[in-house]
XYZ file of C-alpha atoms in Angstrom:
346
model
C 4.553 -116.764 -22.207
C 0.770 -117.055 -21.962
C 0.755 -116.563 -26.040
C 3.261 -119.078 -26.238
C 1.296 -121.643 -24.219
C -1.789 -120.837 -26.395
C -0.165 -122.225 -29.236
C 1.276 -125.771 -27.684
C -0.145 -129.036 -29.740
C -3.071 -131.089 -28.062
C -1.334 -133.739 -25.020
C 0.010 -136.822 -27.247
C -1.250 -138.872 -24.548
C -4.910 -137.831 -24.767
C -4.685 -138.723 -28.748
C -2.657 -141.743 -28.299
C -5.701 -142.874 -25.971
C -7.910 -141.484 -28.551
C -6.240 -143.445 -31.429
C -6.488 -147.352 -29.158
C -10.124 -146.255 -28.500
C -10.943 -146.078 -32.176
C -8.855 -149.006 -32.459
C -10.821 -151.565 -30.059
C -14.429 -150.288 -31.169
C -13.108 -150.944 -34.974
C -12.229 -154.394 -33.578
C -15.689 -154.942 -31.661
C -17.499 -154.014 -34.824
C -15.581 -156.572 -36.862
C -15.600 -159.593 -34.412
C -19.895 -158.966 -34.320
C -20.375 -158.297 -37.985
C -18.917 -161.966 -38.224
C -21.731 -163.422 -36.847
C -24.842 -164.998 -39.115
C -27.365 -163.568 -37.041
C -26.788 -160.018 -38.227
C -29.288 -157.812 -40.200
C -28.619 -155.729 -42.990
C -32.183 -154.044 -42.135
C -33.292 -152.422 -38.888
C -35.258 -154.970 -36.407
C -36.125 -154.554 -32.973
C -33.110 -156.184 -31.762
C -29.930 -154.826 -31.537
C -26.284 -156.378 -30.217
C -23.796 -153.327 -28.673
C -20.450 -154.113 -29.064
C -17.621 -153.152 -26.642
C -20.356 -152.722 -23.620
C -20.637 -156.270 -21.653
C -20.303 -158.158 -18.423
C -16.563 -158.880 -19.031
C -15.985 -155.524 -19.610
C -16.994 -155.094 -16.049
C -20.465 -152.923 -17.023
C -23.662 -153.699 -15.580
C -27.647 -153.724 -17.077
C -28.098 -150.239 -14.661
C -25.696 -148.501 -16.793
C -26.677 -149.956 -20.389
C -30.187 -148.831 -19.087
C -28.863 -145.420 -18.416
C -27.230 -145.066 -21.513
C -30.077 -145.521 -23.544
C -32.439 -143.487 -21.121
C -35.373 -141.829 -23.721
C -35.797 -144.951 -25.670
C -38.156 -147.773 -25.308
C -36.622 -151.096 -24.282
C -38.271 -154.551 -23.784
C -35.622 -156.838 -22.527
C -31.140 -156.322 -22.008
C -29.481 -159.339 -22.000
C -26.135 -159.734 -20.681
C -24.343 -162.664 -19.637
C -20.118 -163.871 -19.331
C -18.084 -164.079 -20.963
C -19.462 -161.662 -23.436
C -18.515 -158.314 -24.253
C -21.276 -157.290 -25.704
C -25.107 -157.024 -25.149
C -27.910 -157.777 -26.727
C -31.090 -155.515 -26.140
C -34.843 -155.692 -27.583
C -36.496 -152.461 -28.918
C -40.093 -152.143 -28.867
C -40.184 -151.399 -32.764
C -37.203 -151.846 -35.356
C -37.410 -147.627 -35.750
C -36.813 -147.072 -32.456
C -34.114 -149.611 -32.977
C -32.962 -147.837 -35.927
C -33.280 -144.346 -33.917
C -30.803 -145.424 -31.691
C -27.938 -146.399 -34.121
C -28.201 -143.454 -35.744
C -27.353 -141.593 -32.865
C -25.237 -143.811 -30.506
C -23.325 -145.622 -32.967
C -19.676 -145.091 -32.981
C -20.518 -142.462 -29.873
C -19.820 -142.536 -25.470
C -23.286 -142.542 -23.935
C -23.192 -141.651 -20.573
C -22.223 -143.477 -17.798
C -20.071 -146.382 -20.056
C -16.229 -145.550 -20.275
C -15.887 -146.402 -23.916
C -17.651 -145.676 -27.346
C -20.242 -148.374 -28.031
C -21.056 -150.136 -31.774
C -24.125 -151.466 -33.034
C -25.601 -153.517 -35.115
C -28.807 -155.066 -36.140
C -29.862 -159.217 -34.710
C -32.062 -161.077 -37.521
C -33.087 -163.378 -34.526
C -32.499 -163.494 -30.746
C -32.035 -166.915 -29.687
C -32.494 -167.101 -25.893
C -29.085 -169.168 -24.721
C -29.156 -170.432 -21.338
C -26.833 -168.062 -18.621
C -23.550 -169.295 -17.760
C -23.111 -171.314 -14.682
C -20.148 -169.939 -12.226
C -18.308 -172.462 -10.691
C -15.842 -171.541 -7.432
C -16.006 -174.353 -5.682
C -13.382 -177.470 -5.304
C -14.155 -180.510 -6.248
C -15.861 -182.714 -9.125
C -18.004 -180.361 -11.146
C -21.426 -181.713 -11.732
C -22.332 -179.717 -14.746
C -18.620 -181.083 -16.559
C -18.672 -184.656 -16.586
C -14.916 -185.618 -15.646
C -13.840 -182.135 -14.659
C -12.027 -182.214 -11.019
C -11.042 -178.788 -9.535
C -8.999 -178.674 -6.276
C -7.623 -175.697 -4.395
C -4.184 -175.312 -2.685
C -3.173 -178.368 -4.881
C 0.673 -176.721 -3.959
C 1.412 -174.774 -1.325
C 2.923 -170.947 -1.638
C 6.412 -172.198 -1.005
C 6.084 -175.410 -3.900
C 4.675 -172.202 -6.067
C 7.809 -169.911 -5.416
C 10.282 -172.863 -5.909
C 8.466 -173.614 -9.565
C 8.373 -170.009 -10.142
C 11.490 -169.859 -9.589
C 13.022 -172.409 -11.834
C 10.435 -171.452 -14.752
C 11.629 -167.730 -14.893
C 15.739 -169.285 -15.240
C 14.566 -171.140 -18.658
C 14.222 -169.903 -21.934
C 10.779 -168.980 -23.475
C 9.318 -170.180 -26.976
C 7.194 -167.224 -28.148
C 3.898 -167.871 -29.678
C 1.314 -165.437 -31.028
C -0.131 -164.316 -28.018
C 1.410 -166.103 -25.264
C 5.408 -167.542 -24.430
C 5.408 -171.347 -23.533
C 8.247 -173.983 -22.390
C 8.385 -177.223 -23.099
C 9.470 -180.355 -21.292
C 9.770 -184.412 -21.908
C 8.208 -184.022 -25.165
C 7.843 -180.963 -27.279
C 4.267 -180.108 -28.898
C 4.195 -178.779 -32.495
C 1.076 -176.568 -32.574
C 0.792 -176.316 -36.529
C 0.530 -180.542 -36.792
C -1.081 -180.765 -32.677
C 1.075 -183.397 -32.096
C 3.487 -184.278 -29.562
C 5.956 -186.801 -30.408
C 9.471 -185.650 -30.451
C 11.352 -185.323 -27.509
C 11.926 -182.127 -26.159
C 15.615 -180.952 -25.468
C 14.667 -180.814 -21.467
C 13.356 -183.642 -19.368
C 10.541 -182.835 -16.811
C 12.165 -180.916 -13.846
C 12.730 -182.308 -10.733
C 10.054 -181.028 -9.176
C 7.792 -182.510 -11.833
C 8.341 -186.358 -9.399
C 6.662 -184.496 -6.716
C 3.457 -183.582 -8.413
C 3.340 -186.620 -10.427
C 3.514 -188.808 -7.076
C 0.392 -186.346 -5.563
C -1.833 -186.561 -9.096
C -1.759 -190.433 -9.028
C -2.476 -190.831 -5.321
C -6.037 -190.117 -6.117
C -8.164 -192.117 -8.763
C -10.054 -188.723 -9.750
C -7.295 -187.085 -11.093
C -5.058 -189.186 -13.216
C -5.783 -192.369 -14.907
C -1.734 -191.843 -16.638
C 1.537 -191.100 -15.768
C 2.413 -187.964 -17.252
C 5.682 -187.563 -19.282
C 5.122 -184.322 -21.047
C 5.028 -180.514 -19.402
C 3.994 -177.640 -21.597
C 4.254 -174.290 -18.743
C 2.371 -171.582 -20.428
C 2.170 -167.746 -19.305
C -0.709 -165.390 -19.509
C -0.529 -161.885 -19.186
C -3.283 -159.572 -18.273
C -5.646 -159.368 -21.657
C -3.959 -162.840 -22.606
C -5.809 -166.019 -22.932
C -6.331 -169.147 -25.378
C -9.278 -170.073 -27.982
C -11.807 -172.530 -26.581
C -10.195 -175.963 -27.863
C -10.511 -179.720 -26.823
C -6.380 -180.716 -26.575
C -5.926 -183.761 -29.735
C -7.208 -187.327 -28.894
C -4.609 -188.403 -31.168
C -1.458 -186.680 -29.596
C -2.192 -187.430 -25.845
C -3.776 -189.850 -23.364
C -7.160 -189.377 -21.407
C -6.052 -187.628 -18.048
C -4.568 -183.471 -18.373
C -3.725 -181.609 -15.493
C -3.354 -177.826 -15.166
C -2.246 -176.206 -12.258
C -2.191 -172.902 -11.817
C 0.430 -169.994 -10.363
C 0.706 -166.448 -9.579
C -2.527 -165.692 -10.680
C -6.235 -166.229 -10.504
C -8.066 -166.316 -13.563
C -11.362 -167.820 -14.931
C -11.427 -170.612 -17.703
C -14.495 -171.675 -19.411
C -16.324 -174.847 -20.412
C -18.613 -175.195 -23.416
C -20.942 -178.119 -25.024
C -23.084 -176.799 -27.489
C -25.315 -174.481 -25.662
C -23.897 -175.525 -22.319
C -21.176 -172.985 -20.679
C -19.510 -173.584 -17.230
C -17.009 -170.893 -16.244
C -14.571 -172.186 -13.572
C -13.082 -169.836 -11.415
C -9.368 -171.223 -10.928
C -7.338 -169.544 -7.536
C -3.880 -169.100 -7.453
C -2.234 -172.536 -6.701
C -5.281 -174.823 -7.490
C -4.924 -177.556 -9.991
C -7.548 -179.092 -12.293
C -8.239 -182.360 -13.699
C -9.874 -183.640 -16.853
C -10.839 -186.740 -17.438
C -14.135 -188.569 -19.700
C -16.344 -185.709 -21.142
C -14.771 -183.114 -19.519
C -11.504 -183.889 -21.319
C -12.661 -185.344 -24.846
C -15.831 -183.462 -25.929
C -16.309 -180.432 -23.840
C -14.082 -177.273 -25.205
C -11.950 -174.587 -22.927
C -10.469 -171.700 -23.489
C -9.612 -168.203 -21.580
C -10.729 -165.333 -22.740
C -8.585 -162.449 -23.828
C -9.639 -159.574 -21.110
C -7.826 -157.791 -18.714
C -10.653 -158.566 -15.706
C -12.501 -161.383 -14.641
C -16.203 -160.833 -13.204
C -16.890 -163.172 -10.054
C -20.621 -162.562 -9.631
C -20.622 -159.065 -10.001
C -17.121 -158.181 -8.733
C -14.570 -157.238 -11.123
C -11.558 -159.118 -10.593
C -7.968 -157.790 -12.440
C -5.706 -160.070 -13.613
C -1.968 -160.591 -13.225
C 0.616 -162.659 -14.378
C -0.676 -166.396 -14.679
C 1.775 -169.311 -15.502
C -0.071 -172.321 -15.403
C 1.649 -175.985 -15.852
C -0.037 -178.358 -18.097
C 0.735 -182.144 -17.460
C -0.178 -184.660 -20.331
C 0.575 -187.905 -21.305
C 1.600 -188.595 -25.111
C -0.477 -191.248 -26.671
C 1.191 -194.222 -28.342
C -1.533 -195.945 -29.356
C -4.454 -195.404 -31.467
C -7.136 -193.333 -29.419
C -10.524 -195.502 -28.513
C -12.292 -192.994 -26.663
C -16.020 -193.451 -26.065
C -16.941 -190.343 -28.291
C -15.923 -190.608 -32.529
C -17.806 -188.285 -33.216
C -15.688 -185.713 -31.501
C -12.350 -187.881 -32.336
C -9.893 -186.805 -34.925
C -7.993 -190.441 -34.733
C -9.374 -191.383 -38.198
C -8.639 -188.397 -39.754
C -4.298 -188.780 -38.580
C -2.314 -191.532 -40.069
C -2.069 -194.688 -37.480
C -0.177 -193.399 -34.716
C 3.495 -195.164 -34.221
C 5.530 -196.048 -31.156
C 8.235 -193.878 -30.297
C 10.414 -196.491 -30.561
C 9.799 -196.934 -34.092
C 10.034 -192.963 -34.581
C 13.408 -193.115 -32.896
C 14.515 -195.673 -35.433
C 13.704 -193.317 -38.387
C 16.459 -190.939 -37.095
């Protein structure tokens, strides 16, 4: 027996583990040798990919790992999953990718890449918001908590999960009033399902208040997110839908993220909680979720779950005449035409 057992292969697990390991520092490395900032040539700064806030890691433990070599500055902010550190000289720089690269310094959990930075450009940190109400730093963003109540969340839930999914890439989405074709961003042909019933509910509590929505909605896209899910920061088509959008979200917490040029604003959003663009907020600033499997509120790591979030919109029918063209893709789309007129083309 014992001879036997000293001849069984290595646990399939522990190399299956081994194998998505190489596989998500392979993809780290990629994703930062995109950037224009990198350095064929050693300098004193260096970006480590795969080691970050949003991977839940903290500056004690990047410090740790690189114990026994000179450091000026770490620099980690969210929601980035890497960090950048400065080097008193480009050899010690150097020293250290020639023996951590590719490797598991001590504490971190996973194998760390680096690279070389041509230039650090200090970026200003990103401001967490968990609070309800307007957000100052968003122009036209409106956040409110307990927007439904648990019971309004397991009724929706409960009708969502009875309907049939449309699978995308990385996500499955529904459609209702209108449906939204993603490779043209548009949103003018009517979707096979009306809003639900519950959608007159909502509707009724987003117009009661002036801060939320300037339109009546008559579209519904219901997304879900699972854990490591998310959506590219994106500003939703002036040309395909009206001023006000409203998001409210179910099941799950998660944190979505503002950006204007240098400017970032990450918004935590709590299970039930709706929010409202509108202005800025909803025509120039981007938004997206990132794809990670934990959120970090301050310096807690929060897991996420299931997240299905409804998305109310309005479809434009006119041309847009938003107070930003420069952000506008209106001139760039044909003149947009009434449904009626689409109607009469069938």
């Amino acid at each position: 027996l014992s001879l036997s057992l000293s001849f069984l292969p290595p646990s399939s697990c522990s190399h299956h583990s081994h194998c998505n390991m190489d596989k998500k520092l392979r993809r780290a490395r990629a994703v930062l040798a995109k950037r224009e900032d990198i350095s064929e040539v050693p300098t004193r700064c260096a970006i480590l990919g795969n080691v970050g806030l949003a991977l839940g890691n903290s500056e004690a433990e990047v410090r740790a790992a690189l114990a026994g070599f000179a450091m000026e500055a770490i620099s980690m902010r969210l929601p980035d999953a890497f960090t950048i550190v400065t080097f008193d000289s480009p050899d010690t720089a150097a020293r250290v990718k020639d023996k951590l690269d590719g490797q598991q310094p001590s504490p971190l959990t996973r194998p760390i890449c680096i690279l070389f930075i041509a230039q650090v450009v200090e970026e200003p940190e990103t401001v967490l918001i968990t609070a309800s109400g307007p957000c100052d730093q968003v122009p036209g963003l409106t956040v409110v908590h307990d927007f439904i109540s648990k019971e309004e969340e397991q009724q929706f839930m409960s009708f969502v999960d009875q309907q049939a999914w449309l699978g995308l890439r990385h996500r499955r989405v529904q459609h209702y009033g209108h449906f939204f074709d993603y490779s043209k961003n548009a949103a003018f042909a009517e979707a096979p399902q009306p809003l639900p019933s519950f959608s007159s509910l909502l509707i009724a509590r987003m117009m009661g208040d002036a801060r939320f929505m300037r339109t009546c909605p008559d579209q519904l896209t219901v997304n879900e997110y699972l854990p490591g899910q998310g959506i590219p920061p994106h500003v939703d088509t002036h040309s395909a839908f009206e001023e006000s959008i409203c998001s409210i979200s179910l099941l799950s917490q998660i944190i979505i993220t503002f950006r204007k040029g240098s400017d970032c604003v990450s918004v935590v959003l709590p299970p039930r909680s709706a929010f409202f663009m509108n202005g800025e907020a909803r025509y120039v600033w981007t938004h997206g979720i990132a794809q990670r499997k934990a959120d970090m509120v301050g310096l807690t790591p929060v897991a996420r779950a299931r997240r299905v979030s409804l998305t109310f919109r309005t479809v434009r029918t006119i041309r847009c005449t938003c107070p930003f063209p420069e952000c506008c893709d209106q001139d760039s789309k044909a003149d947009v035409r009434s449904l009626e007129e689409q109607r009469a083309e069938k």
